[in-house]
Short mmCIF file of C-alpha atoms and ligand atoms in Angstrom, two decimals:
data_model
loop_
_atom_site.label_atom_id
_atom_site.label_comp_id
_atom_site.label_asym_id
_atom_site.label_seq_id
_atom_site.Cartn_x
_atom_site.Cartn_y
_atom_site.Cartn_z
CA MET A 1 1.89 22.69 -18.47
CA SER A 2 -0.02 21.02 -15.63
CA PHE A 3 1.33 18.02 -13.75
CA CYS A 4 -0.41 15.00 -15.32
CA VAL A 5 -0.49 11.47 -13.97
CA ALA A 6 -0.82 8.16 -15.83
CA VAL A 7 -2.27 5.07 -14.19
CA ILE A 8 -1.36 1.88 -16.05
CA GLY A 9 -3.56 -1.02 -14.98
CA ALA A 10 -7.02 -0.40 -13.52
CA GLY A 11 -7.59 -3.43 -11.29
CA THR A 12 -7.94 -3.30 -7.51
CA ILE A 13 -4.95 -1.03 -6.94
CA GLY A 14 -4.95 1.04 -10.15
CA ARG A 15 -8.59 2.07 -9.69
CA SER A 16 -7.98 3.17 -6.13
CA PHE A 17 -4.85 5.14 -7.13
CA ALA A 18 -6.72 6.82 -10.02
CA TRP A 19 -9.42 7.88 -7.54
CA LEU A 20 -6.78 9.25 -5.15
CA PHE A 21 -4.84 11.18 -7.79
CA ALA A 22 -7.97 12.77 -9.29
CA ARG A 23 -9.32 13.59 -5.83
CA SER A 24 -5.96 15.28 -5.16
CA GLY A 25 -6.49 17.58 -8.16
CA TYR A 26 -4.42 15.88 -10.88
CA PRO A 27 -5.58 15.12 -14.42
CA VAL A 28 -5.29 11.34 -14.70
CA GLN A 29 -5.04 9.21 -17.85
CA VAL A 30 -5.93 5.55 -17.27
CA PHE A 31 -5.03 2.62 -19.51
CA ASP A 32 -5.97 -1.03 -19.04
CA PRO A 33 -6.76 -3.60 -21.76
CA ARG A 34 -9.90 -4.67 -19.87
CA PRO A 35 -12.99 -4.43 -22.11
CA ASP A 36 -15.06 -2.53 -19.52
CA LEU A 37 -12.50 0.27 -19.04
CA ALA A 38 -14.96 2.98 -20.20
CA GLU A 39 -17.44 1.96 -17.48
CA VAL A 40 -14.66 1.80 -14.88
CA VAL A 41 -13.52 5.33 -15.76
CA THR A 42 -17.08 6.75 -15.75
CA GLU A 43 -17.77 5.11 -12.39
CA LEU A 44 -14.51 6.42 -10.90
CA GLN A 45 -15.14 9.98 -12.08
CA ALA A 46 -18.66 9.86 -10.59
CA GLU A 47 -17.31 8.54 -7.26
CA VAL A 48 -14.62 11.26 -7.09
CA SER A 49 -17.18 13.99 -7.84
CA ALA A 50 -19.64 12.62 -5.25
CA ASP A 51 -16.93 12.44 -2.57
CA ALA A 52 -15.74 15.97 -3.36
CA ALA A 53 -19.32 17.30 -3.17
CA ALA A 54 -19.77 15.56 0.20
CA HIS A 55 -16.69 17.43 1.44
CA ASP A 56 -17.76 20.82 0.02
CA MET A 57 -14.91 20.89 -2.47
CA LEU A 58 -15.12 23.09 -5.54
CA ALA A 59 -15.16 21.32 -8.91
CA SER A 60 -12.05 23.34 -9.83
CA GLU A 61 -10.09 21.65 -7.01
CA LEU A 62 -10.70 18.23 -8.54
CA GLY A 63 -8.76 16.41 -11.21
CA THR A 64 -10.27 14.51 -14.10
CA ILE A 65 -10.05 10.84 -15.02
CA SER A 66 -9.76 10.09 -18.76
CA LEU A 67 -9.61 6.84 -20.64
CA ALA A 68 -6.46 6.32 -22.72
CA GLU A 69 -6.55 4.01 -25.74
CA SER A 70 -3.01 2.72 -25.22
CA VAL A 71 -0.05 2.76 -22.82
CA GLU A 72 1.60 5.29 -25.16
CA THR A 73 -1.27 7.81 -25.12
CA ALA A 74 -1.68 7.43 -21.35
CA VAL A 75 1.96 8.34 -20.60
CA ALA A 76 2.65 10.81 -23.46
CA GLY A 77 2.12 13.91 -21.28
CA ALA A 78 2.65 12.36 -17.85
CA SER A 79 4.99 13.70 -15.17
CA PHE A 80 4.31 10.68 -12.96
CA VAL A 81 3.36 7.15 -14.02
CA GLN A 82 1.91 4.71 -11.48
CA GLU A 83 2.00 1.19 -12.93
CA SER A 84 -0.42 -1.31 -11.34
CA GLY A 85 -0.53 -4.11 -13.91
CA PRO A 86 -0.28 -7.84 -13.14
CA GLU A 87 2.38 -9.05 -10.69
CA ASP A 88 4.44 -10.74 -13.41
CA PRO A 89 8.26 -10.47 -13.39
CA GLN A 90 8.38 -11.18 -17.14
CA ALA A 91 5.70 -8.64 -18.10
CA LYS A 92 6.68 -5.66 -15.91
CA PRO A 93 10.12 -5.02 -17.52
CA LYS A 94 8.48 -5.06 -20.99
CA LEU A 95 5.72 -2.74 -19.84
CA PHE A 96 8.25 -0.29 -18.38
CA ALA A 97 10.27 -0.29 -21.62
CA GLN A 98 7.04 0.58 -23.46
CA ILE A 99 6.21 3.30 -20.91
CA ALA A 100 9.71 4.80 -21.02
CA ALA A 101 9.74 4.95 -24.82
CA ALA A 102 6.59 7.11 -24.91
CA ALA A 103 6.80 9.23 -21.75
CA PRO A 104 8.47 12.64 -21.29
CA LYS A 105 12.21 12.48 -20.59
CA ASP A 106 11.91 13.61 -16.98
CA ALA A 107 8.85 11.55 -15.93
CA ILE A 108 8.98 9.32 -12.85
CA PHE A 109 7.99 5.66 -13.33
CA ALA A 110 6.63 4.01 -10.18
CA THR A 111 5.41 0.43 -9.83
CA SER A 112 2.86 -0.69 -7.24
CA SER A 113 4.51 -4.12 -7.19
CA SER A 114 4.46 -5.98 -3.87
CA THR A 115 7.40 -8.24 -4.70
CA ILE A 116 9.23 -7.20 -7.89
CA PRO A 117 12.10 -4.79 -7.19
CA ALA A 118 12.80 -1.74 -9.35
CA SER A 119 16.26 -3.18 -10.16
CA LEU A 120 14.62 -6.16 -11.91
CA ILE A 121 12.07 -4.01 -13.73
CA ALA A 122 14.73 -1.56 -14.97
CA ARG A 123 17.58 -3.98 -15.62
CA HIS A 124 17.51 -3.59 -19.43
CA LEU A 125 16.75 0.14 -19.46
CA PRO A 126 19.43 2.78 -20.17
CA PRO A 127 20.92 4.28 -16.97
CA GLU A 128 19.22 7.68 -17.46
CA VAL A 129 15.83 5.91 -17.57
CA ALA A 130 16.61 3.40 -14.78
CA ALA A 131 17.44 6.42 -12.60
CA ARG A 132 13.72 7.36 -12.77
CA VAL A 133 12.27 3.90 -11.96
CA ILE A 134 11.13 3.26 -8.39
CA VAL A 135 8.74 1.15 -6.37
CA GLY A 136 5.75 3.02 -4.92
CA HIS A 137 4.16 0.17 -2.98
CA PRO A 138 0.77 0.93 -1.46
CA PHE A 139 -1.41 -0.90 1.02
CA ASN A 140 -4.85 -1.78 -0.25
CA PRO A 141 -6.84 0.39 -0.79
CA PRO A 142 -4.30 3.16 -1.52
CA HIS A 143 -6.91 5.95 -1.54
CA LEU A 144 -7.53 5.12 2.12
CA MET A 145 -4.27 3.70 3.49
CA PRO A 146 -1.74 6.51 4.09
CA LEU A 147 1.42 4.42 3.61
CA VAL A 148 3.33 4.19 0.33
CA GLU A 149 6.68 2.38 0.57
CA VAL A 150 9.10 4.16 -1.75
CA VAL A 151 11.85 1.70 -2.62
CA PRO A 152 14.75 2.77 -4.84
CA ALA A 153 16.99 0.38 -6.76
CA PRO A 154 20.76 1.04 -6.64
CA ALA A 155 20.34 2.78 -10.04
CA THR A 156 17.49 5.04 -8.87
CA SER A 157 18.55 8.67 -8.39
CA SER A 158 18.04 10.50 -5.10
CA ASP A 159 16.12 13.13 -7.08
CA THR A 160 13.61 10.43 -8.09
CA VAL A 161 13.19 9.38 -4.46
CA GLU A 162 12.55 12.99 -3.41
CA ARG A 163 10.12 13.65 -6.26
CA ALA A 164 8.18 10.45 -5.57
CA LEU A 165 7.92 11.32 -1.85
CA GLU A 166 6.78 14.84 -2.73
CA PHE A 167 4.16 13.58 -5.17
CA TYR A 168 2.64 11.04 -2.74
CA ARG A 169 2.62 13.68 0.02
CA SER A 170 0.76 16.03 -2.31
CA CYS A 171 -1.93 13.32 -2.45
CA GLY A 172 -2.21 13.26 1.35
CA ARG A 173 -0.22 10.03 1.75
CA GLU A 174 2.48 9.37 4.33
CA PRO A 175 5.20 7.77 2.19
CA VAL A 176 8.30 6.21 3.72
CA ALA A 177 11.53 5.69 1.75
CA LEU A 178 13.47 2.48 2.34
CA ASN A 179 17.26 2.74 2.33
CA ARG A 180 17.63 -0.29 0.07
CA GLU A 181 15.72 -3.05 -1.70
CA VAL A 182 14.69 -6.07 0.36
CA ARG A 183 12.28 -8.85 -0.59
CA GLY A 184 8.77 -8.07 0.70
CA PHE A 185 9.79 -4.48 1.55
CA VAL A 186 8.95 -3.63 5.18
CA GLY A 187 5.16 -3.75 5.58
CA ASN A 188 4.82 -7.20 4.04
CA ARG A 189 7.79 -8.59 5.96
CA LEU A 190 6.08 -7.54 9.19
CA GLN A 191 2.76 -8.90 7.94
CA ASN A 192 4.44 -12.16 6.93
CA ALA A 193 5.95 -12.71 10.39
CA LEU A 194 2.54 -12.17 11.98
CA MET A 195 0.69 -14.26 9.39
CA LYS A 196 2.94 -17.27 10.01
CA GLU A 197 2.55 -16.95 13.78
CA ALA A 198 -1.25 -16.58 13.51
CA ILE A 199 -1.59 -19.68 11.31
CA SER A 200 0.64 -21.80 13.56
CA LEU A 201 -1.33 -20.80 16.68
CA VAL A 202 -4.58 -21.95 15.02
CA GLU A 203 -3.04 -25.10 13.49
CA ASN A 204 -1.65 -26.12 16.87
CA GLY A 205 -5.05 -25.72 18.53
CA VAL A 206 -4.05 -22.84 20.81
CA ILE A 207 -6.93 -20.61 19.67
CA SER A 208 -9.65 -20.46 17.01
CA ALA A 209 -9.27 -18.21 13.95
CA PRO A 210 -12.04 -15.73 14.96
CA ASP A 211 -10.71 -15.58 18.54
CA LEU A 212 -7.22 -14.81 17.22
CA ASP A 213 -8.75 -11.95 15.19
CA SER A 214 -10.43 -10.76 18.35
CA VAL A 215 -7.08 -10.73 20.19
CA MET A 216 -5.54 -8.63 17.42
CA LYS A 217 -8.41 -6.15 17.03
CA ASN A 218 -8.66 -5.56 20.78
CA SER A 219 -4.99 -5.23 21.63
CA LEU A 220 -2.18 -4.91 19.10
CA GLY A 221 -4.35 -3.57 16.26
CA LEU A 222 -5.69 -0.75 18.41
CA ARG A 223 -2.26 0.10 19.79
CA TRP A 224 -0.57 0.01 16.39
CA SER A 225 -3.05 2.47 14.93
CA ALA A 226 -1.78 4.95 17.54
CA VAL A 227 1.95 4.13 17.89
CA GLY A 228 4.39 1.88 16.04
CA GLN A 229 6.46 -1.02 17.38
CA PHE A 230 9.37 1.05 18.68
CA GLU A 231 7.38 3.91 20.18
CA ALA A 232 5.19 1.31 21.93
CA MET A 233 8.29 -0.36 23.43
CA HIS A 234 9.65 3.02 24.51
CA LEU A 235 6.37 3.99 26.17
CA GLY A 236 6.02 0.58 27.82
CA GLY A 237 9.46 0.41 29.45
CA GLY A 238 9.07 2.79 32.38
CA ASP A 239 11.55 5.63 32.97
CA LYS A 240 14.25 3.85 30.98
CA GLY A 241 12.03 3.58 27.90
CA ILE A 242 13.05 0.97 25.34
CA ARG A 243 16.09 0.00 27.45
CA GLY A 244 13.79 -0.77 30.39
CA PHE A 245 11.44 -2.69 28.10
CA MET A 246 14.25 -4.88 26.80
CA ASP A 247 15.63 -5.48 30.34
CA HIS A 248 12.26 -6.52 31.78
CA ILE A 249 10.35 -8.11 28.93
CA GLY A 250 12.31 -8.13 25.69
CA THR A 251 14.73 -10.94 26.52
CA SER A 252 11.97 -13.29 27.68
CA PHE A 253 10.00 -12.49 24.50
CA VAL A 254 13.01 -13.51 22.42
CA GLU A 255 13.07 -16.89 24.20
CA ILE A 256 9.52 -17.75 23.07
CA GLY A 257 10.05 -20.66 20.67
CA GLU A 258 8.29 -21.23 17.37
CA LEU A 259 5.34 -23.63 17.00
CA PRO A 260 5.24 -26.03 14.04
CA LEU A 261 3.82 -24.46 10.85
CA ASP A 262 2.34 -26.39 7.91
CA LEU A 263 1.33 -24.31 4.89
CA SER A 264 0.35 -27.33 2.75
CA GLU A 265 -3.28 -27.78 1.67
CA ALA A 266 -3.74 -30.48 4.32
CA GLY A 267 -2.11 -28.39 7.03
CA MET A 268 -4.25 -25.35 6.18
CA ALA A 269 -7.56 -27.26 5.82
CA ASP A 270 -8.77 -26.57 9.36
CA VAL A 271 -7.67 -22.91 9.22
CA TYR A 272 -9.62 -22.43 5.96
CA ALA A 273 -12.70 -24.13 7.46
CA GLN A 274 -12.62 -21.92 10.57
CA VAL A 275 -12.21 -18.70 8.60
CA GLU A 276 -14.99 -19.58 6.13
CA GLN A 277 -17.33 -20.60 8.92
CA ALA A 278 -16.70 -17.34 10.77
CA TYR A 279 -16.78 -14.92 7.80
CA GLY A 280 -18.67 -16.76 5.01
CA GLN A 281 -17.47 -18.87 2.09
CA THR A 282 -16.59 -15.85 -0.07
CA PRO A 283 -15.61 -12.43 1.29
CA SER A 284 -18.58 -10.06 1.15
CA ARG A 285 -18.54 -6.54 -0.31
CA ALA A 286 -20.34 -5.44 2.85
CA GLY A 287 -17.46 -6.83 4.91
CA ALA A 288 -14.94 -4.77 2.92
CA GLN A 289 -17.12 -1.67 3.29
CA THR A 290 -17.36 -2.17 7.06
CA ARG A 291 -13.55 -2.55 7.21
CA ASP A 292 -13.07 0.64 5.18
CA ARG A 293 -15.53 2.62 7.35
CA ALA A 294 -13.78 1.49 10.53
CA GLN A 295 -10.37 2.43 9.08
CA GLN A 296 -11.71 5.82 8.00
CA ALA A 297 -13.00 6.41 11.53
CA VAL A 298 -9.58 5.53 12.97
CA LEU A 299 -7.89 7.91 10.53
CA GLU A 300 -10.30 10.68 11.51
CA ALA A 301 -9.60 10.01 15.21
CA ARG A 302 -5.87 10.27 14.49
CA ARG A 303 -6.39 13.56 12.63
CA GLN A 304 -8.28 14.92 15.66
CA ARG A 305 -5.48 13.75 17.97
CA ASP A 306 -2.79 15.36 15.83
CA ARG A 307 -4.73 18.64 15.77
CA HIS A 308 -4.90 18.73 19.57
CA THR A 309 -1.54 17.26 20.58
CA PRO A 310 1.33 19.68 21.16
CA PRO A 311 4.60 18.60 19.51
CA PRO A 312 6.98 16.63 21.83
CA GLN A 313 9.44 18.78 23.89
N1 NAD X 1 -4.14 -6.17 -4.35
C1 NAD X 1 -3.35 -5.79 -3.38
O1 NAD X 1 -3.68 -5.95 -2.19
C2 NAD X 1 -2.04 -5.11 -3.68
C3 NAD X 1 -1.43 -4.33 -2.67
C4 NAD X 1 -0.24 -3.66 -2.97
C5 NAD X 1 0.33 -3.77 -4.22
N2 NAD X 1 -0.27 -4.55 -5.18
C6 NAD X 1 0.38 -4.61 -6.50
O2 NAD X 1 -0.39 -3.83 -7.40
C7 NAD X 1 -0.30 -4.39 -8.72
C8 NAD X 1 -1.70 -4.63 -9.24
O3 NAD X 1 -2.36 -5.51 -8.38
P1 NAD X 1 -3.96 -5.63 -8.38
O4 NAD X 1 -4.31 -6.34 -7.12
O5 NAD X 1 -4.58 -4.32 -8.68
O6 NAD X 1 -4.18 -6.62 -9.61
P2 NAD X 1 -5.47 -6.78 -10.52
O7 NAD X 1 -5.39 -8.13 -11.12
O8 NAD X 1 -6.70 -6.41 -9.77
O9 NAD X 1 -5.27 -5.67 -11.66
C9 NAD X 1 -4.30 -5.77 -12.66
C10 NAD X 1 -4.84 -5.06 -13.86
O10 NAD X 1 -3.82 -4.97 -14.84
C11 NAD X 1 -4.45 -5.05 -16.10
N3 NAD X 1 -3.47 -5.32 -17.15
C12 NAD X 1 -3.11 -6.52 -17.71
N4 NAD X 1 -2.17 -6.31 -18.66
C13 NAD X 1 -1.94 -4.97 -18.70
C14 NAD X 1 -1.10 -4.14 -19.50
N5 NAD X 1 -0.28 -4.64 -20.40
N6 NAD X 1 -1.14 -2.80 -19.30
C15 NAD X 1 -1.95 -2.28 -18.36
N7 NAD X 1 -2.77 -3.01 -17.58
C16 NAD X 1 -2.75 -4.35 -17.75
C17 NAD X 1 -5.52 -6.12 -15.92
O11 NAD X 1 -6.53 -6.02 -16.93
C18 NAD X 1 -6.05 -5.77 -14.52
O12 NAD X 1 -7.15 -4.88 -14.57
C19 NAD X 1 0.53 -5.66 -8.59
O13 NAD X 1 1.85 -5.39 -8.99
C20 NAD X 1 0.47 -5.99 -7.11
O14 NAD X 1 1.60 -6.67 -6.62
C21 NAD X 1 -1.44 -5.20 -4.95
#
C-alpha cells in the first residue's frame, strides 16, 4: 500500500503543506470544514501540476490532492497526518482524539501548532497513541521554507521522531528535532527576542521602522541566510574562533542594556503608523509574492553553493 498523507485544516499552512506533500509524490487527502474546500483543492492540484510541468517532472512523479468529506475519511488510510487547524488549545486535543480513532494504528500524528505542545494535545490519549503524537512546526510558507521543528513530548517515542524527520526530509525539508518541549520552540523564541528589540528601537526613536528593516535586510538577514548564529561567531573571531569572538566582542555585547518596551495599543501606535505608511495599510499579495521570489532566489543560490563547496576538512 502506498504511503498516504492526510492534511487536516486547509488554511494558510495546511494549503501550503498539501502542495508540498503532493509535489513530493504523495497522495494527499485534505479535510477542512470551509465551504470552498472543493475550489481550494482544485486550485492546489492545478498549481502543483503547473509547477511540476515547469520543472520537467513526469506526471507519474507527482502526488494527487483529494478532497475528504470528514476528518475520518481523510485519515482512514494515512501513514502521516499533518494537522493545521485553528490554534486553539481546547480544540486541538479533541481533534487529535478524533484523528486517532479513525487512523491506522501505526500512523504518525503531527501538529503544525506554533505554541501548543504535543504533551497538551495528547494528554488524554492512551500511551500507545500519545507515543505517535509530535509537533511538526513549519515556517510560513512550508512549501518554501526548509525548516520544520520536530518537537517530541516526553511521551513521544524515538521511533516517531525518526519517522517524522524521515518524512519531512523526503519532502525536501531540513527538519530539526528539539531535545525537549519549550514554549515558542526555537525559531519563534529567536524571532521573539528580535521582535521585542526592533519594536523598542523604533518606540525609543533610535530609528524608523523601514530603516530598521533596511539594517536587517542588508546585514544580519543576508548573513543568516548563509550561516547561523554560532557559525557566524566562529568565523568572526579570528584564529580562536568563537572563543576569540567572545573575548573581543561577546562580553561587551552582553553589557548592552535593554531599552524600554511598551506593547500596549498606545505604545505601539507610532510603530503601526510607520509600518503602514511604509508598506501600505493592508499587506499586498504582490508584496508576499516578491518576498517569496526573493527567498526562492536565496534558496537557489544556497543550492548552487552547496553543489560547489567541498565538505569541511
Ligand atoms: N500562519 C502561520 O504563519 C503559521 C506558521 C507556523 C505554524 N502555524 C500553525 O498552523 C496552524 C494553522 O494556522 P493557519 O495560519 O493555517 O490558520 P488558518 O486560520 O489560516 O487555517 C486554519 C484552518 O483550519 C480550519 N478548521 C477549523 N476547524 C477545523 C476542524 N475541526 N478540522 C479541520 N480544519 C478545521 C479552518 O476552516 C481554516 O481553514 C496553527 O496551529 C498555527 O499555530 C501557523
